[in-house]
Short mmCIF file of C-alpha atoms and ligand atoms in Angstrom, two decimals:
data_model
loop_
_atom_site.label_atom_id
_atom_site.label_comp_id
_atom_site.label_asym_id
_atom_site.label_seq_id
_atom_site.Cartn_x
_atom_site.Cartn_y
_atom_site.Cartn_z
CA MET J 1 139.68 36.98 94.43
CA LYS J 2 142.06 40.10 94.99
CA LYS J 3 141.60 41.18 91.28
CA ILE J 4 137.55 41.21 91.62
CA LEU J 5 137.71 43.20 94.85
CA LEU J 6 140.02 45.61 93.26
CA ILE J 7 137.29 46.17 90.41
CA LEU J 8 134.48 46.41 92.61
CA CYS J 9 136.44 49.05 94.76
CA PHE J 10 137.85 51.70 91.66
CA ALA J 11 133.82 50.88 90.38
CA THR J 12 132.12 52.06 93.40
CA ILE J 13 135.02 55.16 93.22
CA GLY J 14 133.84 55.85 90.03
CA VAL J 15 129.98 56.17 90.67
CA PHE J 16 130.62 58.17 93.08
CA GLY J 17 132.84 60.53 91.33
CA VAL J 18 130.28 60.83 89.05
CA TYR J 19 127.33 61.69 91.09
CA ALA J 20 129.61 64.25 93.07
CA GLN J 21 130.48 65.79 89.91
CA LYS J 22 126.57 66.05 89.00
CA THR J 23 125.53 67.39 92.35
CA GLU J 24 127.60 70.09 92.73
CA LYS J 25 126.41 73.70 93.08
CA LYS J 26 127.66 76.21 90.41
CA ILE J 27 128.17 79.26 92.32
CA PRO J 28 127.30 82.57 90.23
CA ASP J 29 129.41 85.50 90.25
CA THR J 30 126.74 87.85 91.06
CA HIS J 31 123.14 86.94 92.14
CA SER J 32 120.63 89.81 91.39
CA THR J 33 117.46 90.05 93.66
CA CYS J 34 114.21 92.10 92.42
CA ASN J 35 114.64 90.96 88.83
CA GLU J 36 111.88 93.64 87.80
CA GLN J 37 113.92 96.80 89.03
CA ARG J 38 112.81 98.79 86.47
CA TYR J 39 111.22 102.59 87.72
CA ARG J 40 107.27 102.64 87.15
CA ARG J 41 105.62 105.62 86.19
CA THR J 42 102.81 106.17 88.05
CA GLU J 43 100.10 106.59 85.19
CA ILE J 44 97.39 109.72 86.48
CA ILE J 45 94.58 108.84 84.19
CA LEU J 46 92.22 111.60 83.40
CA PRO J 47 89.60 112.26 81.32
CA GLN J 48 89.30 114.26 77.87
CA VAL J 49 87.00 117.34 78.76
CA ASN J 50 85.34 119.80 76.38
CA GLY J 51 87.83 117.73 73.25
CA TYR J 52 90.75 118.95 75.44
CA ASN J 53 93.35 116.54 76.78
CA CYS J 54 94.52 116.71 80.64
CA TYR J 55 98.29 117.77 80.83
CA LYS J 56 99.34 117.47 84.04
CA ALA J 57 102.36 120.13 85.11
CA ASP J 58 104.41 121.50 87.95
CA LEU J 59 105.42 124.49 87.02
CA HIS J 60 107.56 125.58 90.28
CA VAL J 61 110.52 123.23 91.08
CA HIS J 62 114.25 123.63 92.28
CA THR J 63 117.65 121.94 92.04
CA ILE J 64 120.83 122.59 93.47
CA TYR J 65 121.94 125.45 91.21
CA SER J 66 119.78 127.43 93.42
CA ASP J 67 118.70 125.97 96.50
CA GLY J 68 117.10 122.84 95.66
CA ASP J 69 118.91 119.48 96.86
CA VAL J 70 118.79 117.67 93.65
CA THR J 71 119.90 117.71 90.47
CA PRO J 72 118.31 118.90 86.75
CA ARG J 73 118.17 115.65 86.01
CA GLN J 74 116.74 114.04 89.29
CA ARG J 75 113.91 116.94 88.47
CA VAL J 76 113.23 115.25 84.79
CA HIS J 77 113.55 111.65 86.06
CA GLU J 78 110.93 112.37 89.19
CA ALA J 79 108.80 114.25 86.65
CA TRP J 80 108.08 111.46 84.59
CA TYR J 81 107.71 109.04 87.24
CA ASP J 82 105.35 110.76 89.20
CA GLY J 83 103.25 110.85 86.39
CA LEU J 84 103.58 114.19 84.99
CA ASP J 85 103.57 115.64 81.26
CA ILE J 86 105.30 118.45 81.82
CA ILE J 87 107.68 120.55 84.10
CA ALA J 88 109.17 124.29 84.38
CA ILE J 89 112.38 124.05 86.40
CA THR J 90 112.52 127.32 87.75
CA ASP J 91 115.70 128.29 90.28
CA HIS J 92 116.10 131.42 92.06
CA LEU J 93 117.37 134.56 89.90
CA GLU J 94 118.94 136.30 92.86
CA SER J 95 120.47 133.66 94.82
CA ARG J 96 122.48 130.27 94.48
CA LYS J 97 122.49 129.01 98.13
CA TYR J 98 124.64 125.82 97.14
CA GLU J 99 127.31 127.98 95.43
CA LYS J 100 129.97 128.41 97.62
CA PHE J 101 129.89 124.72 98.90
CA MET J 102 129.92 123.52 94.95
CA LEU J 103 133.14 125.76 94.84
CA LYS J 104 134.46 124.47 97.90
CA ALA J 105 134.21 120.52 96.98
CA HIS J 106 135.60 121.58 93.21
CA ALA J 107 138.67 123.33 95.05
CA PRO J 108 142.19 122.27 94.19
CA TYR J 109 143.25 119.69 96.94
CA ASN J 110 146.27 120.95 98.86
CA PRO J 111 148.27 118.38 100.15
CA ASP J 112 150.42 120.53 102.49
CA GLY J 113 147.76 121.53 104.38
CA LYS J 114 147.28 124.39 102.94
CA ALA J 115 143.90 126.52 103.19
CA TYR J 116 142.02 125.79 100.05
CA LYS J 117 141.40 128.78 97.72
CA TYR J 118 138.54 129.09 95.30
CA HIS J 119 137.72 131.68 92.80
CA HIS J 120 134.10 133.05 93.93
CA ALA J 121 132.04 132.65 90.49
CA GLY J 122 129.87 135.91 92.02
CA SER J 123 126.76 135.50 93.71
CA VAL J 124 124.15 137.01 92.27
CA ARG J 125 122.42 137.70 95.96
CA LEU J 126 121.19 141.34 95.80
CA MET J 127 123.15 143.15 98.41
CA LYS J 128 121.31 144.38 101.25
CA ASP J 129 121.86 148.12 100.71
CA GLY J 130 120.92 147.64 97.14
CA THR J 131 123.90 147.15 95.14
CA ASP J 132 123.38 145.19 92.45
CA ALA J 133 125.57 142.54 92.02
CA GLY J 134 124.39 141.85 88.65
CA ILE J 135 124.62 138.24 86.25
CA ARG J 136 127.82 136.46 86.82
CA CYS J 137 126.98 133.07 85.92
CA ASP J 138 124.94 131.35 83.23
CA PHE J 139 121.77 130.83 84.55
CA ASN J 140 120.29 128.70 81.29
CA ALA J 141 122.73 126.02 82.48
CA THR J 142 120.47 124.21 84.50
CA PHE J 143 117.58 123.71 81.72
CA ALA J 144 120.68 122.77 79.64
CA GLU J 145 121.51 119.99 81.58
CA ALA J 146 117.78 118.90 81.97
CA GLU J 147 116.92 119.25 78.63
CA ASN J 148 120.34 117.03 77.71
CA TYR J 149 119.40 114.37 80.49
CA LEU J 150 115.65 114.02 78.77
CA LYS J 151 117.32 113.39 75.22
CA THR J 152 119.18 110.20 76.51
CA THR J 153 115.70 109.12 78.69
CA GLY J 154 113.23 109.52 75.43
CA PHE J 155 110.58 110.40 77.69
CA PRO J 156 107.67 112.49 76.29
CA LEU J 157 107.81 115.29 78.42
CA LEU J 158 107.65 119.14 77.80
CA LEU J 159 110.14 120.94 79.64
CA ILE J 160 109.91 124.55 79.91
CA LYS J 161 112.39 127.07 80.55
CA GLY J 162 111.88 129.50 83.64
CA SER J 163 112.94 131.02 86.73
CA GLU J 164 111.89 132.07 89.64
CA ILE J 165 111.91 136.13 90.50
CA SER J 166 112.46 136.24 94.20
CA ARG J 167 112.26 140.03 95.36
CA ASN J 168 111.42 141.24 98.93
CA PRO J 169 108.48 139.22 99.88
CA PHE J 170 106.22 141.48 101.73
CA GLU J 171 106.56 144.59 99.26
CA MET J 172 106.84 142.56 96.44
CA GLY J 173 107.04 138.80 96.35
CA HIS J 174 108.66 136.30 94.02
CA PHE J 175 107.32 135.62 90.25
CA ASN J 176 107.46 132.76 88.28
CA ALA J 177 108.88 133.30 84.68
CA LEU J 178 107.90 131.00 82.08
CA PHE J 179 108.45 130.17 78.57
CA LEU J 180 111.82 131.77 78.67
CA LYS J 181 114.39 132.19 75.78
CA ASP J 182 117.34 133.30 77.31
CA VAL J 183 117.11 133.41 81.62
CA ASN J 184 120.29 135.66 81.93
CA ALA J 185 118.64 138.71 79.73
CA ILE J 186 115.68 138.90 82.25
CA TYR J 187 117.62 140.02 85.11
CA ASN J 188 117.47 143.68 86.36
CA ILE J 189 117.87 145.31 89.82
CA ASP J 190 114.38 146.97 89.39
CA ALA J 191 111.86 143.77 89.65
CA LYS J 192 109.14 146.03 87.46
CA GLU J 193 111.92 146.08 84.44
CA THR J 194 113.07 142.39 85.41
CA LEU J 195 108.68 141.54 84.80
CA ARG J 196 109.02 143.68 81.70
CA ASN J 197 111.70 141.50 80.54
CA VAL J 198 110.15 138.48 80.59
CA HIS J 199 106.96 139.77 78.67
CA LYS J 200 109.63 140.68 75.92
CA GLN J 201 110.81 137.28 75.36
CA GLY J 202 107.27 135.83 74.96
CA GLY J 203 107.42 134.79 78.20
CA LEU J 204 104.63 134.47 80.88
CA VAL J 205 104.55 135.70 84.63
CA ILE J 206 103.01 133.87 87.54
CA HIS J 207 102.49 135.23 91.06
CA ASN J 208 103.96 132.38 93.36
CA HIS J 209 102.77 132.10 96.84
CA PRO J 210 100.75 135.01 97.27
CA GLY J 211 100.85 133.96 100.87
CA TYR J 212 104.07 134.02 101.83
CA ARG J 213 104.75 136.16 104.55
CA ARG J 214 101.94 138.41 103.75
CA ASN J 215 98.13 137.76 103.99
CA THR J 216 96.33 137.82 100.24
CA THR J 217 93.87 140.12 101.26
CA ASP J 218 95.09 143.60 100.32
CA LYS J 219 97.98 143.76 97.77
CA SER J 220 100.35 145.83 98.76
CA GLU J 221 101.19 149.20 96.61
CA TRP J 222 104.09 147.66 94.79
CA GLN J 223 101.67 144.71 93.67
CA ALA J 224 98.91 146.76 93.14
CA GLU J 225 101.26 148.89 90.14
CA VAL J 226 102.08 145.37 88.76
CA TYR J 227 98.43 144.33 88.83
CA ALA J 228 97.71 147.52 87.08
CA GLU J 229 100.23 147.25 84.55
CA LYS J 230 98.88 143.62 83.82
CA LEU J 231 102.74 142.03 84.34
CA PHE J 232 101.29 138.72 86.03
CA ASP J 233 99.36 136.26 83.99
CA GLY J 234 98.54 133.93 86.21
CA VAL J 235 99.00 133.15 90.00
CA GLU J 236 99.91 129.83 91.88
CA ILE J 237 96.69 129.29 93.71
CA VAL J 238 98.19 126.59 95.48
CA ASN J 239 102.00 125.81 96.51
CA GLY J 240 102.72 122.56 97.89
CA THR J 241 99.59 121.61 100.22
CA LYS J 242 98.97 125.61 100.97
CA PHE J 243 95.73 126.74 98.99
CA TYR J 244 95.14 130.30 99.00
CA PRO J 245 91.26 130.51 98.30
CA LYS J 246 90.50 134.35 98.24
CA MET J 247 93.05 134.29 94.96
CA ILE J 248 90.61 132.71 92.86
CA ARG J 249 88.52 135.65 93.01
CA ARG J 250 91.29 138.03 91.80
CA CYS J 251 92.12 135.62 89.08
CA VAL J 252 88.06 135.56 87.62
CA GLU J 253 88.41 139.34 88.00
CA GLU J 254 91.61 140.03 86.53
CA ASN J 255 91.60 137.20 84.09
CA LEU J 256 94.66 135.63 85.08
CA PHE J 257 95.18 131.74 84.91
CA MET J 258 95.57 129.39 88.10
CA ILE J 259 98.45 126.59 89.08
CA GLY J 260 98.82 124.80 91.64
CA ALA J 261 102.89 123.94 92.14
CA THR J 262 105.05 121.94 94.35
CA ASP J 263 107.86 124.51 94.92
CA THR J 264 109.58 121.35 95.62
CA HIS J 265 113.28 121.68 97.11
CA ARG J 266 113.61 118.21 97.92
CA PRO J 267 113.23 114.93 96.00
CA THR J 268 109.74 114.22 95.33
CA SER J 269 109.81 110.71 97.17
CA GLY J 270 108.56 110.91 100.55
CA GLN J 271 106.21 114.03 100.20
CA PHE J 272 103.27 113.63 98.29
CA LYS J 273 102.84 109.60 97.36
CA ASP J 274 103.88 108.04 100.59
CA PHE J 275 100.58 109.64 102.22
CA GLY J 276 98.63 108.72 98.86
CA PHE J 277 98.36 111.48 96.85
CA PHE J 278 99.94 112.68 93.87
CA ARG J 279 102.24 115.82 93.45
CA THR J 280 100.58 118.78 93.43
CA MET J 281 100.15 119.66 90.13
CA THR J 282 98.16 122.03 87.23
CA ILE J 283 95.92 120.26 85.00
CA ILE J 284 96.36 122.16 81.95
CA PHE J 285 93.20 121.50 79.10
CA ALA J 286 94.91 121.26 75.83
CA LYS J 287 95.30 120.00 72.15
CA GLU J 288 98.74 118.75 72.45
CA ASN J 289 101.36 118.86 74.83
CA THR J 290 103.47 121.16 72.92
CA GLU J 291 105.05 124.87 74.16
CA GLU J 292 102.95 126.66 71.77
CA THR J 293 99.44 124.88 73.12
CA ILE J 294 100.26 125.04 76.63
CA LYS J 295 100.98 128.73 76.49
CA GLU J 296 97.83 129.12 74.80
CA ALA J 297 96.05 126.83 76.96
CA LEU J 298 97.57 128.93 80.37
CA LEU J 299 96.47 132.38 78.80
CA GLN J 300 93.25 131.29 77.79
CA ARG J 301 92.47 130.11 81.89
CA ARG J 302 91.84 126.40 81.21
CA THR J 303 93.23 124.91 84.26
CA ILE J 304 92.59 123.59 87.42
CA ALA J 305 95.20 123.30 90.29
CA TYR J 306 95.38 119.59 92.23
CA SER J 307 96.86 119.17 95.78
CA GLY J 308 96.11 116.13 98.14
CA GLY J 309 93.12 114.69 96.43
CA GLU J 310 91.62 118.72 96.12
CA LEU J 311 90.64 120.38 93.05
CA MET J 312 90.51 123.99 92.57
CA GLY J 313 90.02 126.52 89.85
CA GLU J 314 87.00 128.22 87.66
CA GLU J 315 83.50 126.49 88.69
CA LYS J 316 82.94 125.90 84.77
CA TRP J 317 86.11 123.84 84.53
CA LEU J 318 85.47 121.69 87.97
CA THR J 319 82.07 120.57 86.89
CA ASP J 320 82.95 120.08 83.17
CA PHE J 321 86.02 117.71 84.65
CA ILE J 322 83.92 115.98 87.14
CA LYS J 323 81.11 115.39 84.64
CA ALA J 324 84.23 113.73 81.92
CA ALA J 325 85.52 111.54 84.20
CA VAL J 326 81.82 110.31 85.97
CA VAL J 327 79.74 108.46 83.89
CA CYS J 328 76.15 108.33 85.62
CA LYS J 329 73.65 105.30 84.90
CA ASP J 330 69.99 105.34 85.75
CA MET J 331 69.12 102.25 87.95
CA GLY J 332 65.53 102.62 88.41
CA VAL J 333 63.26 103.46 91.13
CA SER J 334 63.11 101.30 94.87
CA LYS J 335 60.25 101.34 97.64
CA LYS J 336 61.28 101.72 101.31
CA LYS J 337 58.54 102.18 103.78
CA GLY J 338 56.25 104.16 101.78
CA SER J 339 59.13 106.53 100.18
CA THR J 340 60.72 106.30 96.49
CA TYR J 341 64.38 106.39 95.65
CA HIS J 342 65.71 106.88 92.86
CA LYS J 343 68.71 105.19 92.37
CA TYR J 344 72.33 106.05 90.06
CA ALA J 345 75.09 104.40 89.39
CA LEU J 346 77.90 106.47 89.57
CA ILE J 347 81.43 104.91 87.78
CA ASN J 348 84.49 107.05 87.96
CA LYS J 349 86.59 106.40 85.39
CA SER J 350 89.58 108.65 86.38
CA SER J 351 92.34 108.82 88.67
CA ILE J 352 91.47 111.23 91.08
CA SER J 353 88.69 110.28 94.25
CA TYR J 354 85.49 112.50 94.29
CA SER J 355 83.62 113.45 97.50
CA LEU J 356 79.81 114.03 97.02
CA ARG J 357 77.40 115.23 98.99
CA TRP J 358 73.61 115.37 98.39
CA GLY J 359 71.73 115.78 101.62
CA LYS J 360 72.72 117.02 104.93
CA ALA J 361 73.75 113.17 106.35
CA VAL J 362 74.10 111.68 103.26
CA SER J 363 77.73 111.76 101.24
CA CYS J 364 79.90 109.01 99.55
CA LYS J 365 83.43 108.72 98.61
CA LEU J 366 83.92 107.73 94.53
CA ASP J 367 87.38 106.16 94.32
CA PRO J 368 89.28 105.91 91.23
CA PHE J 369 88.25 103.64 88.58
CA GLU J 370 85.23 102.10 90.94
CA SER J 371 81.19 102.59 90.72
CA VAL J 372 78.58 103.48 93.47
CA VAL J 373 75.18 102.98 93.57
CA VAL J 374 73.23 106.14 95.37
CA GLU J 375 69.58 106.43 96.56
CA MET J 376 68.14 109.63 96.07
CA LEU J 377 65.15 110.29 98.31
CA GLU J 378 61.87 111.73 96.28
CA LYS J 379 60.68 114.84 97.63
CA ASP J 380 56.88 115.69 97.28
CA GLY J 381 56.55 113.15 94.36
CA VAL J 382 59.46 115.15 92.28
CA LYS J 383 61.64 113.02 90.95
CA ARG J 384 65.51 114.07 92.35
CA GLY J 385 68.05 113.94 90.03
CA PRO J 386 71.87 112.87 90.14
CA SER J 387 72.66 116.55 91.83
CA PHE J 388 75.60 116.52 94.20
CA THR J 389 77.58 119.08 95.97
CA VAL J 390 81.50 118.17 95.21
CA GLU J 391 83.43 118.66 98.58
CA ASN J 392 87.05 118.27 97.36
CA MET J 393 86.47 121.07 94.90
CA TRP J 394 86.76 124.72 94.99
CA HIS J 395 86.01 127.54 92.90
CA ILE J 396 85.68 131.24 93.82
CA ASP J 397 84.71 132.46 97.48
CA TYR J 398 85.18 129.36 99.01
CA GLN J 399 82.70 127.54 97.64
CA HIS J 400 82.11 124.13 96.68
CA PRO J 401 80.94 123.67 92.85
CA GLN J 402 77.40 121.38 92.43
CA VAL J 403 76.91 119.23 89.44
CA THR J 404 74.31 117.24 87.55
CA PHE J 405 75.40 114.42 85.63
CA PRO J 406 73.67 113.39 82.73
CA ILE J 407 72.22 110.47 82.47
CA SER J 408 74.17 107.75 80.25
CA LYS J 409 72.47 105.01 78.01
ZN1 LIG P 1 109.40 131.19 96.01
ZN1 LIG P 2 110.40 128.70 94.54
#
């Protein structure tokens, strides 16, 4: 009997032992939360316009190598994930705000408590008395860092070498130099000479934020001379969220291309997307995304600016753009209380919203990748075509373009 009890006892222990082994939880060393932690690019879908692709560009941004808060590699990273195809990093040519902090941080540590010593590489800020401090650091380094990072990522982004020439904002202003070969070689204490140096390298010059610390109505004497000498190729009609409507007339009259750019100094996250918009950008109409084709498109003034859901530029490009983005179908006629209405379906095949108006009290917002049916009242027996005022588009003299959509079968 004792023997049997003993066997039963061991058997029970054995069974529980196996059970305990089976239910023991394996605890991993690391548990990764959020399996889908990959970065997501915002895809901005825009139409083909007159046989050209729409490339999205930000041609004015800063990094820690002047007075921006992020590195060149971060500018490349965010440009790609913000949905851009082209970026120009344009650090200030005359000042490097963070230089002294960087040098201080990289100074040797003295454990004996002595004050750190660092060699000042030489700020290139123009002296107040007009003395020329000259170039003492490599302004091509920013581009090189961004380019190296771009190669490691493989992003099909076009990176343009640039710089912002930043002079007295009241008399002269700030100017972006793009498509440079050697940023160091453009510097001259005489601002006009600097602009000429940009052209000598085959670069283009943009008159930046023309409303910064002065109004855009009149040119200063210095600016009048520079415009007359044709040292500007384009104008930044939108800087961040500031649109300068009067500059459109100047661009049209003087054959200058128009751009919209962020001029961002901080990370773009939290600035634009968080308010429901894409970052401020220039839409460039070109066949391919290469330095030559983009430069040619700018010189031919095939651009429109985008900022905060609004589009600005030449009337022709605005109307051609929306006609390519929106498909219009005839939906027949309806009769209500003795009135005749012509119905049209509007299908938005782009990532941009359009605010359409066709009467004092009748308007509609056509959101991305949605369609709406609008009813247009017949007047005096005449059929109303699908004609609208596009209220989130602006062309010369602060006017909205009028568009009549072709009927698609
Ligand atoms: Zn500036
Ligand atoms: Zn700037």
